[in-house]
mmCIF file of C-alpha atoms and ligand atoms in Angstrom:
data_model
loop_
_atom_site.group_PDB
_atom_site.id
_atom_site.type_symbol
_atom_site.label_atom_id
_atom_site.label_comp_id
_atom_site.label_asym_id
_atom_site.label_seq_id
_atom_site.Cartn_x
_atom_site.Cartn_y
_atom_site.Cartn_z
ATOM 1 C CA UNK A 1 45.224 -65.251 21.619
ATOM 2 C CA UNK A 2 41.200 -64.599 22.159
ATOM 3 C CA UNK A 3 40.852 -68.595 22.079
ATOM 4 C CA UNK A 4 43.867 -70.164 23.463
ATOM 5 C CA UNK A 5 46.865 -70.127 26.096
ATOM 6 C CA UNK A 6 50.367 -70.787 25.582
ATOM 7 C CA UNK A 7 50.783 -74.176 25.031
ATOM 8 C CA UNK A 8 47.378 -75.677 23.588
ATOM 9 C CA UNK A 9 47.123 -77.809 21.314
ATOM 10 C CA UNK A 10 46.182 -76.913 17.710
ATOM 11 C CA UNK A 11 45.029 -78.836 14.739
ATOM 12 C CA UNK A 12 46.072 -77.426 11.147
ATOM 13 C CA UNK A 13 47.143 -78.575 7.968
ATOM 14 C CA UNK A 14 51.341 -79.900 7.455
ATOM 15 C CA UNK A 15 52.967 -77.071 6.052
ATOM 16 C CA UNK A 16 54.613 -78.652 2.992
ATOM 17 C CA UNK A 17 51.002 -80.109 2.056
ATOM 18 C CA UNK A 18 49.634 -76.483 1.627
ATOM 19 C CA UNK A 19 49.287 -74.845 5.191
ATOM 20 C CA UNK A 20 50.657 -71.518 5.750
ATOM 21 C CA UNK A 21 53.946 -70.196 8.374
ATOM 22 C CA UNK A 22 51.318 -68.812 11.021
ATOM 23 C CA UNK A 23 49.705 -72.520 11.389
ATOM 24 C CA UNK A 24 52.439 -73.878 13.178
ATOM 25 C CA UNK A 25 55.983 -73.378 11.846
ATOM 26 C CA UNK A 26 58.456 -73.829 14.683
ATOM 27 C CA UNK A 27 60.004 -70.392 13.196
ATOM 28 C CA UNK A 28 56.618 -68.524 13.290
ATOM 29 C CA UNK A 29 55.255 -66.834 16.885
ATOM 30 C CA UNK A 30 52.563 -69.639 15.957
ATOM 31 C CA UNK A 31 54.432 -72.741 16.576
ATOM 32 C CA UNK A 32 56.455 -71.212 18.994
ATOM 33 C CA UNK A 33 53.701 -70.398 21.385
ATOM 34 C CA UNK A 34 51.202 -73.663 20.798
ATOM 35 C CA UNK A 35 51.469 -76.946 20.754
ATOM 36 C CA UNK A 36 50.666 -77.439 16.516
ATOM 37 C CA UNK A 37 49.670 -80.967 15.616
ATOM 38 C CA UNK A 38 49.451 -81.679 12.009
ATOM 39 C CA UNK A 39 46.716 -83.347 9.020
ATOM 40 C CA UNK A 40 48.026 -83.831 5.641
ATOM 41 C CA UNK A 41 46.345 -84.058 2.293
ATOM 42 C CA UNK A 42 46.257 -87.898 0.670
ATOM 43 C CA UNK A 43 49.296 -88.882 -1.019
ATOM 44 C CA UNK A 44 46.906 -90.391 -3.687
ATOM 45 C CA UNK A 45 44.663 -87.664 -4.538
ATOM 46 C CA UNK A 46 46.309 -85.018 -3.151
ATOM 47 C CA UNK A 47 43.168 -83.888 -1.074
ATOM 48 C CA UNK A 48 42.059 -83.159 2.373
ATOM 49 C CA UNK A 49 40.720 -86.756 3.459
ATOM 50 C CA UNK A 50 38.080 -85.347 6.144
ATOM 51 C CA UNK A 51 37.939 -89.366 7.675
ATOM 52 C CA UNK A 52 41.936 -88.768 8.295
ATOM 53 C CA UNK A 53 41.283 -85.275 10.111
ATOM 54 C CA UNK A 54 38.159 -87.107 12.173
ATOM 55 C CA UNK A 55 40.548 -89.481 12.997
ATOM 56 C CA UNK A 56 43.577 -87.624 13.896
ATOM 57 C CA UNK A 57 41.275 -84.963 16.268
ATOM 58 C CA UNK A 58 40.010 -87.748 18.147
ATOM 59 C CA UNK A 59 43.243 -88.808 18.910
ATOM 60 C CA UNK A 60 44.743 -85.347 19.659
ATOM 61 C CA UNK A 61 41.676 -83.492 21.508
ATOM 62 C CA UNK A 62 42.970 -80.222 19.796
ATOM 63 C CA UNK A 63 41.681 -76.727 21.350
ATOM 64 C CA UNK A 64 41.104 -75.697 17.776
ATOM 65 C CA UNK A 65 41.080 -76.475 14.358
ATOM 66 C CA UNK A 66 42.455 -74.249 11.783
ATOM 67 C CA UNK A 67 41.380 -74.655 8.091
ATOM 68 C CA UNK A 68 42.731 -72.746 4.805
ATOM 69 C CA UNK A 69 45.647 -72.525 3.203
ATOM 70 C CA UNK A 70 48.217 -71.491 1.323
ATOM 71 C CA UNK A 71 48.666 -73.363 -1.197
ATOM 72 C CA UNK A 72 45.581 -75.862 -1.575
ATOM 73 C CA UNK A 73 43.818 -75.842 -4.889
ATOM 74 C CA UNK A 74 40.178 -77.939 -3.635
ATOM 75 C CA UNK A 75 36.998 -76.796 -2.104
ATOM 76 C CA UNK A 76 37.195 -77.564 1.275
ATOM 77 C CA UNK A 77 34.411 -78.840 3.220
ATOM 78 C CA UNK A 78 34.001 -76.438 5.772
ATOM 79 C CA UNK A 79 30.841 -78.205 7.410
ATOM 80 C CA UNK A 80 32.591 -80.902 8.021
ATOM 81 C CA UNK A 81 35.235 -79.792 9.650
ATOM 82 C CA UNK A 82 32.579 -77.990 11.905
ATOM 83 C CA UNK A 83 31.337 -81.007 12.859
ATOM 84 C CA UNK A 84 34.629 -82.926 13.667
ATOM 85 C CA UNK A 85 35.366 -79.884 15.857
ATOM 86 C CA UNK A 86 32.308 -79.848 17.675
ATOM 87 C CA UNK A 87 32.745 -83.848 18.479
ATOM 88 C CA UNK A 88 36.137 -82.683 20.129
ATOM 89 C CA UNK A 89 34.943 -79.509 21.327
ATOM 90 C CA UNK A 90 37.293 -77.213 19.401
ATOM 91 C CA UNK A 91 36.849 -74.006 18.314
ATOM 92 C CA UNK A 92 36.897 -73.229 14.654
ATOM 93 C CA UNK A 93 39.286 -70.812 12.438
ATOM 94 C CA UNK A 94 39.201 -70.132 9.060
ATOM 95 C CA UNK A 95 42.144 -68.712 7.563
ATOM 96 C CA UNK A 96 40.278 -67.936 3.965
ATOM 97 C CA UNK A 97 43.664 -65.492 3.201
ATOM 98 C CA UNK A 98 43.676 -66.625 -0.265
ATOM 99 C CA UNK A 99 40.326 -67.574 -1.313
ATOM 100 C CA UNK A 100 38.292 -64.517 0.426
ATOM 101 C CA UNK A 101 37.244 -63.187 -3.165
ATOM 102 C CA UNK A 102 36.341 -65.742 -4.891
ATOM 103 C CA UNK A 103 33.996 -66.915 -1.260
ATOM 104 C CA UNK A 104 32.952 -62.909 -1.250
ATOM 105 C CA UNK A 105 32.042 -63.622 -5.481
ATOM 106 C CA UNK A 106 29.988 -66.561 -4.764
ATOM 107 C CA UNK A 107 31.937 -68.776 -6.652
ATOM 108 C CA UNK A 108 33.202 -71.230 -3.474
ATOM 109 C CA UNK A 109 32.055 -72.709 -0.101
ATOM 110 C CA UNK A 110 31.811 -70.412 2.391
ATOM 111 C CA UNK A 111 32.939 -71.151 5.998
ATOM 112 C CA UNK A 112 31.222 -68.353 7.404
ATOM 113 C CA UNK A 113 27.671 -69.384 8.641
ATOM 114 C CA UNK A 114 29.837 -72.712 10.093
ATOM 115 C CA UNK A 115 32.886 -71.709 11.727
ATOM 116 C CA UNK A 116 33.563 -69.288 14.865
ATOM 117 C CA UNK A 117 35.828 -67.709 13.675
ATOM 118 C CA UNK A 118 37.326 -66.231 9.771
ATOM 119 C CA UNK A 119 39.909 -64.078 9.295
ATOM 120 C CA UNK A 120 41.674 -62.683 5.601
ATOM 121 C CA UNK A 121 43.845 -60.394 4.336
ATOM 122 C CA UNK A 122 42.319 -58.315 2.114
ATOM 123 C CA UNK A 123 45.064 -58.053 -0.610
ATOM 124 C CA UNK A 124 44.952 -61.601 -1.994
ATOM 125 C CA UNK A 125 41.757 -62.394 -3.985
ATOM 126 C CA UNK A 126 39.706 -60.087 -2.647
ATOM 127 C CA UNK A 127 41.943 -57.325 -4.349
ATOM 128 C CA UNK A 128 42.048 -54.568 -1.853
ATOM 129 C CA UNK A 129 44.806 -52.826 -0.021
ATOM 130 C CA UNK A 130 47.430 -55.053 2.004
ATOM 131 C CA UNK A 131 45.530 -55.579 5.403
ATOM 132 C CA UNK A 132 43.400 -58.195 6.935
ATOM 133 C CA UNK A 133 40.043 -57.889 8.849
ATOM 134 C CA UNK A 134 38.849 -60.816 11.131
ATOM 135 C CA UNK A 135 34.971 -61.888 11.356
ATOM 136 C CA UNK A 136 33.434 -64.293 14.029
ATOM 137 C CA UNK A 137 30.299 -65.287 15.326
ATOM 138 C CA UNK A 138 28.714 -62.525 17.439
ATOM 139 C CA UNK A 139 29.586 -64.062 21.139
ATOM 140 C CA UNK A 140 33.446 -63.694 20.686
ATOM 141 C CA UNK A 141 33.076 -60.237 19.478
ATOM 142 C CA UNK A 142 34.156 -58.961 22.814
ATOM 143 C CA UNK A 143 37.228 -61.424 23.492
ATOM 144 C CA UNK A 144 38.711 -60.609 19.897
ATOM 145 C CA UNK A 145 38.358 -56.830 19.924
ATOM 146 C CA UNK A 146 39.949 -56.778 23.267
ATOM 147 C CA UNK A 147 42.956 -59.179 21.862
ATOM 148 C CA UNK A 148 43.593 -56.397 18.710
ATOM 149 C CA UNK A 149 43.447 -53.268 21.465
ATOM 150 C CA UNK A 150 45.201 -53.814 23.901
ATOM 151 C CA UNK A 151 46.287 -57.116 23.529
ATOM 152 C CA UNK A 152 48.323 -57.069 20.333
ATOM 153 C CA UNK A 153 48.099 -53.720 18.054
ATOM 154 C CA UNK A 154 48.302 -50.000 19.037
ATOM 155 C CA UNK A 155 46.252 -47.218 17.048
ATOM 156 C CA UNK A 156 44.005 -48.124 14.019
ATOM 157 C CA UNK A 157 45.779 -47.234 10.240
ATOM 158 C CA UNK A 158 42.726 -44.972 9.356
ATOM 159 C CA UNK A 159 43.844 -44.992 5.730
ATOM 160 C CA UNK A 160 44.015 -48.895 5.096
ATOM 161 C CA UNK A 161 40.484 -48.999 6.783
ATOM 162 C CA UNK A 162 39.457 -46.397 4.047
ATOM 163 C CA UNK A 163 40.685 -48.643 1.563
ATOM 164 C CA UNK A 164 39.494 -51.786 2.499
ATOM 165 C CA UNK A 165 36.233 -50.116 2.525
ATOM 166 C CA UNK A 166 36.800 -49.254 -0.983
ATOM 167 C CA UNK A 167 37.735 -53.110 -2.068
ATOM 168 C CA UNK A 168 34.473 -54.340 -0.172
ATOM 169 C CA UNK A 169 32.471 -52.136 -2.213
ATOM 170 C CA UNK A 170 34.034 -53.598 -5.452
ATOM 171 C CA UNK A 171 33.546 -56.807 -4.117
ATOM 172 C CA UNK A 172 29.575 -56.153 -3.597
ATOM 173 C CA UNK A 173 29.341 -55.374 -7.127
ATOM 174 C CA UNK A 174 27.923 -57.743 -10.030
ATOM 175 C CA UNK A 175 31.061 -57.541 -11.713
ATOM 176 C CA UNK A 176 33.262 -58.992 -8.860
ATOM 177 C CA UNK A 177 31.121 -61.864 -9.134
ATOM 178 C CA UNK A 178 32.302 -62.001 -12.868
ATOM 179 C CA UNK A 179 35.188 -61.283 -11.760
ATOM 180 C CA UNK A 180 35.474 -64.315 -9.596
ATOM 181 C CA UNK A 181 34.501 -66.780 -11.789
ATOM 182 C CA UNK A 182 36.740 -66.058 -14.663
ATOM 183 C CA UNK A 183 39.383 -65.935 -12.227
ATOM 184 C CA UNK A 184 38.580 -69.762 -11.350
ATOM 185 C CA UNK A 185 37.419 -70.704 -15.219
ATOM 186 C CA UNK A 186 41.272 -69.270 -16.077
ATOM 187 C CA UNK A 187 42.959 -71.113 -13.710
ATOM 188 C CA UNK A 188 41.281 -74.543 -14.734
ATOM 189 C CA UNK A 189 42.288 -73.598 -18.325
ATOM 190 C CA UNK A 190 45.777 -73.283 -17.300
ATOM 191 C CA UNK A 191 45.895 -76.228 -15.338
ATOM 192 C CA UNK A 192 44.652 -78.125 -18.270
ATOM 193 C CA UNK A 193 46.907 -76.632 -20.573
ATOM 194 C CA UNK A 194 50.079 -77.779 -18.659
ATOM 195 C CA UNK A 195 48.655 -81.467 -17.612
ATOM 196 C CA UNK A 196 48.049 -81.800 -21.792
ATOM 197 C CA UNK A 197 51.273 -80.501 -21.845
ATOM 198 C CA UNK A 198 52.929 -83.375 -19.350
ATOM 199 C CA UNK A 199 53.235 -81.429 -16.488
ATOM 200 C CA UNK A 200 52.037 -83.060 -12.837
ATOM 201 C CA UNK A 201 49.435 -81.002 -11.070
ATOM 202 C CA UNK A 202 48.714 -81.759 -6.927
ATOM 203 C CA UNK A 203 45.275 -83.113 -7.376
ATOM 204 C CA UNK A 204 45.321 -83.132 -11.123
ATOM 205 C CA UNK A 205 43.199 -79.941 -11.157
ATOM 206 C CA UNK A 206 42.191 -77.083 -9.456
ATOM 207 C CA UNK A 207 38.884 -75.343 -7.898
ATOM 208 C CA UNK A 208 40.250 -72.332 -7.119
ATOM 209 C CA UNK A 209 42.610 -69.925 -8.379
ATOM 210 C CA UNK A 210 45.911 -71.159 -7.951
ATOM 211 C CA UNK A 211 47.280 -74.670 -8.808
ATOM 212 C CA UNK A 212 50.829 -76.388 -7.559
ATOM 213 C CA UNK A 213 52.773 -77.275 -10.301
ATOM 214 C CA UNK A 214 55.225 -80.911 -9.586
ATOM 215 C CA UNK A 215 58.217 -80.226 -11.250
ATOM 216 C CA UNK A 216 60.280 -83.042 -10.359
ATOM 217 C CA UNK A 217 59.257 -84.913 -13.369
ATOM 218 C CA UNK A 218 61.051 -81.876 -15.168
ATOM 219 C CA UNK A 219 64.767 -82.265 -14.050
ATOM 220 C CA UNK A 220 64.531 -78.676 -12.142
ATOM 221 C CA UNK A 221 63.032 -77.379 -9.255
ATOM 222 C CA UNK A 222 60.753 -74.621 -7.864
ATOM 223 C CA UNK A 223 63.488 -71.966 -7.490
ATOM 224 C CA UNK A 224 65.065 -72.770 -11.011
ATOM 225 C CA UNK A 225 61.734 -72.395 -12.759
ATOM 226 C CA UNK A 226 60.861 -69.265 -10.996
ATOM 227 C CA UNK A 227 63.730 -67.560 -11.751
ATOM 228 C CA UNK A 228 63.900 -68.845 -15.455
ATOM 229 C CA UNK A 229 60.400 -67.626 -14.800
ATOM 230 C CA UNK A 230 61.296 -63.999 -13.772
ATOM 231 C CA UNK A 231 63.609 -63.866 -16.657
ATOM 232 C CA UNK A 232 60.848 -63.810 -19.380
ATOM 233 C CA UNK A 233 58.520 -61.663 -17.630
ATOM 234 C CA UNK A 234 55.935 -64.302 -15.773
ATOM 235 C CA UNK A 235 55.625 -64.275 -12.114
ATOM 236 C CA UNK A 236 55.031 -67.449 -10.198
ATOM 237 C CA UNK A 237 56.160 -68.481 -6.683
ATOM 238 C CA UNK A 238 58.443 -71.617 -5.354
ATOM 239 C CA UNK A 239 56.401 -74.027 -3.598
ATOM 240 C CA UNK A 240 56.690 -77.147 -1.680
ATOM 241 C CA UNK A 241 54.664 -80.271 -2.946
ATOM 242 C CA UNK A 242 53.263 -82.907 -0.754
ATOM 243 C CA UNK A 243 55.930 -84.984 0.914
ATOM 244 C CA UNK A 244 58.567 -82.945 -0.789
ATOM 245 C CA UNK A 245 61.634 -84.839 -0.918
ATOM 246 C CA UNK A 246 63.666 -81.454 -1.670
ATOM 247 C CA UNK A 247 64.629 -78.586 1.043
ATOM 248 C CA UNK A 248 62.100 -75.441 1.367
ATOM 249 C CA UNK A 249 64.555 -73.228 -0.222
ATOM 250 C CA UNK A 250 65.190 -75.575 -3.191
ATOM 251 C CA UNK A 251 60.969 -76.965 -3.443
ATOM 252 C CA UNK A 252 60.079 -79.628 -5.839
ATOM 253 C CA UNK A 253 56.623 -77.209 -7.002
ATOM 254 C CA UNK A 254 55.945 -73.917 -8.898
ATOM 255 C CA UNK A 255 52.892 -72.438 -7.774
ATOM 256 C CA UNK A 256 50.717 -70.477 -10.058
ATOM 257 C CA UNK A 257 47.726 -67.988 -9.941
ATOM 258 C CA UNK A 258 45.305 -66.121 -12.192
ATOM 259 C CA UNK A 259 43.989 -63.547 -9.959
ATOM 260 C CA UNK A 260 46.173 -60.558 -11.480
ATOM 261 C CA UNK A 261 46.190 -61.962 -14.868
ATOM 262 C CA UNK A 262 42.365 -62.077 -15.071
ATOM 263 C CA UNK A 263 41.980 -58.498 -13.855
ATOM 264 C CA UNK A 264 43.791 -57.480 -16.774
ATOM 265 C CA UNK A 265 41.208 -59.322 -18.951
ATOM 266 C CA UNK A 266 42.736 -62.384 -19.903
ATOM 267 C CA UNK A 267 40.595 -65.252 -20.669
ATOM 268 C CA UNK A 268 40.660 -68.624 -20.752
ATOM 269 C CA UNK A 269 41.697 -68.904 -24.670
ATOM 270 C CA UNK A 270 44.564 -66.793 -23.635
ATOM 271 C CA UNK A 271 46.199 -69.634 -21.137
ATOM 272 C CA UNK A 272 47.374 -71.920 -23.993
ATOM 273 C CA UNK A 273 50.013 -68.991 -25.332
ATOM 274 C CA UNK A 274 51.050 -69.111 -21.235
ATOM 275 C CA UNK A 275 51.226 -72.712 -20.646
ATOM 276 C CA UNK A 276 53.633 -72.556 -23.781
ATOM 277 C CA UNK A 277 55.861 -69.978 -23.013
ATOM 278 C CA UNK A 278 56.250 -71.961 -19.506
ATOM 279 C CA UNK A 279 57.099 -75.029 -20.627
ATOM 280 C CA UNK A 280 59.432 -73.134 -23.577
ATOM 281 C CA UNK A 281 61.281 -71.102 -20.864
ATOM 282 C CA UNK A 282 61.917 -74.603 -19.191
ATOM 283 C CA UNK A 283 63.127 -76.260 -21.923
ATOM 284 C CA UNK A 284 65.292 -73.233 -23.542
ATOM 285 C CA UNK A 285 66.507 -72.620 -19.683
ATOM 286 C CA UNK A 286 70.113 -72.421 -20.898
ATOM 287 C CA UNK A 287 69.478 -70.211 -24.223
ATOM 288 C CA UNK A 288 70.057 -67.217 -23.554
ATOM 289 C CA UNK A 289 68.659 -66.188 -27.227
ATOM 290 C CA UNK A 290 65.699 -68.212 -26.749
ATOM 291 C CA UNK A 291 64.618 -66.895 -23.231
ATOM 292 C CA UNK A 292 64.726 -63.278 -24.679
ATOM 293 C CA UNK A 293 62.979 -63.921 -27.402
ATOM 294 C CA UNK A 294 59.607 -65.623 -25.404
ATOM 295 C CA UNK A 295 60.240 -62.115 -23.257
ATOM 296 C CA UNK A 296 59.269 -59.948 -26.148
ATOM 297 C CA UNK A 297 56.567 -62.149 -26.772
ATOM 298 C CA UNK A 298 55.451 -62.050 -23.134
ATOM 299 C CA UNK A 299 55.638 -58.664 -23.388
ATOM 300 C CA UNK A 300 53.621 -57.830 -26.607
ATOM 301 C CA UNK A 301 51.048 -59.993 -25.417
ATOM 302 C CA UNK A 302 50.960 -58.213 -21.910
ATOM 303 C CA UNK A 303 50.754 -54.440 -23.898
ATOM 304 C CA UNK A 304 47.293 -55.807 -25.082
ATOM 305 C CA UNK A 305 46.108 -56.327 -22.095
ATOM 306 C CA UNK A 306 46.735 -53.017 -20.142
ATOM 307 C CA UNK A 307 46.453 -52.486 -15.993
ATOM 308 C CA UNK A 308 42.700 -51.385 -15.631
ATOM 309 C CA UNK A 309 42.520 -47.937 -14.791
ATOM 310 C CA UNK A 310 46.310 -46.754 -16.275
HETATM 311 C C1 PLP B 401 48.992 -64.973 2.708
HETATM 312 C C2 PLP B 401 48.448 -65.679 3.864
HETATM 313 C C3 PLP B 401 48.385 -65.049 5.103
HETATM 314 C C4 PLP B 401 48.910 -63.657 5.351
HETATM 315 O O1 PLP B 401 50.177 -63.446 4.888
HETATM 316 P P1 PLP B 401 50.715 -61.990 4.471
HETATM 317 O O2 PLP B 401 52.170 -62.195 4.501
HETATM 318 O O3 PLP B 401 50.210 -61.039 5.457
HETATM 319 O O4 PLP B 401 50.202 -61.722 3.105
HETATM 320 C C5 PLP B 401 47.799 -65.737 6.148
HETATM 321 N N1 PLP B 401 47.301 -66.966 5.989
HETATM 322 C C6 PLP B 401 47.340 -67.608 4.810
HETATM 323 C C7 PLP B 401 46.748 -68.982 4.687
HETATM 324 C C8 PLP B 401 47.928 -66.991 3.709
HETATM 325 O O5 PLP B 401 47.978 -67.625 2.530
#
């Protein structure tokens, strides 16, 4: 609302390829009040091709260009999107919702000296209270604070702001870089782990901390497997894949992350015993016995690695 009216045109990423509800969903206050135009990652390589987003803002003269995701597992190259922006003259916003700790940890590209305008919630990797802050280059200061108050939000919630103070001071410390880094070493250990063990990852890999999981392959789908999930005591979320030729409600991917698991020290020796007891709770799906028992195991295995600070 500090950039755009009703109605202009806005450049993000398809929403089944990784983007997230507020970039354009028709049922999100998003696509309902601008005019969302979509890039999609390469059906090959399952990547952001920047030549395809050059191409695609020339054509649409967007007002702005929104980059980060949802469910994206590559470095994105935020200078480059700068610069197809600036040959369109669209503003830039980075929605780093999802990466912010591991950009605040030093371990990924980091859109702020490039774009105008960043914004994150601050309970993803950045591990803070649920909340979000927004950050932009110095001349749209004005235009965004006036947006928040009066534009959109009424009085501040003092005691989030005293939290997120509290996560930002964790997130300065050595450790959070550590932190950070075994987050993203876990993640390509678990991605690993499940490609040895057959399983399709989008972009065969990951550089972050999350990877989409293609399940297709598998003869179930991203609701089945997290609920078969649930069952044993492992979290993951349903997720669309690229193209997905199933419904949202019923998506072809599982989505899975290692921020919470590597705050409770796990490391990446300790993703083999996970990748397992995945693809076991797939295959014993319909044994009752079976599921229980990789539940105990999930759960032993969990008591060893206690919630820090309980
Ligand atoms: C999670 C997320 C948000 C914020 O969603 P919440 O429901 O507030 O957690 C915004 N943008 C992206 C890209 C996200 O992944």
């Amino acid at each position: 609302m500090s950039f755009l009216k009703p109605g202009d045109k806005v450049l993000g990423l398809k929403l089944d390829h990784g983007g997230h509800l507020s970039h354009g969903h028709p049922v999100n206050f998003s696509g309902m009040l601008y005019d969302f135009v979509q890039y999609e990652v390469d059906s090959e390589t399952g990547r952001i091709n920047m030549d395809m987003v050059a191409e695609i803002a020339e054509k649409e003269k967007p007002k702005m260009i929104v980059a980060g995701y949802s469910a994206y597992s590559r470095e994105i190259e935020w200078e480059k999107f700068k610069e197809i922006a600036d040959g369109v003259g669209a503003f830039t916003f980075a929605d780093i919702a999802h990466t912010a700790g591991l950009i605040a940890g030093g371990q990924m590209d980091n859109p702020v000296p490039f774009f105008d305008v960043v914004s994150t919630t601050t309970h993803k990797t950045l591990r803070g209270p649920r909340g979000a802050i927004i950050m932009c280059k110095e001349k749209f200061a004005k235009q965004i604070d006036r947006t928040v108050f009066p534009g959109m939000q009424g009085g501040p919630h003092e005691h989030i702001i005293a939290s997120k103070a509290v996560a930002f001071k964790e997130a300065l410390k050595p450790e959070f870089a550590d932190y950070a880094a075994q987050v993203i070493k876990n993640a390509k250990a678990l991605a690993a782990e499940l490609m040895h063990l057959g399983y399709k990852i989008i972009s065969d890999g990951t550089d972050n901390h999350l990877m989409v999981v293609d399940m297709a392959s598998r003869g179930v789908d991203g609701r089945e497997v997290e609920e078969i999930l649930d069952k044993v005591g492992i979290s993951a979320s349903r997720s669309t894949i690229p193209n997905d030729p199933n419904p949202p409600m019923r998506p072809s991917g599982l989505r899975l992350g290692t921020p919470a698991i590597t705050t409770r020290g796990m490391e990446e020796s300790d993703m083999k015993e996970i990748a397992d007891w995945i693809d076991a709770a797939i295959k014993n799906k319909d044994n009752k016995n079976e599921l229980n028992k990789i539940k105990e195991e999930v759960k032993e295995f969990c008591l060893r690695f206690p919630m820090p600070g309980v």
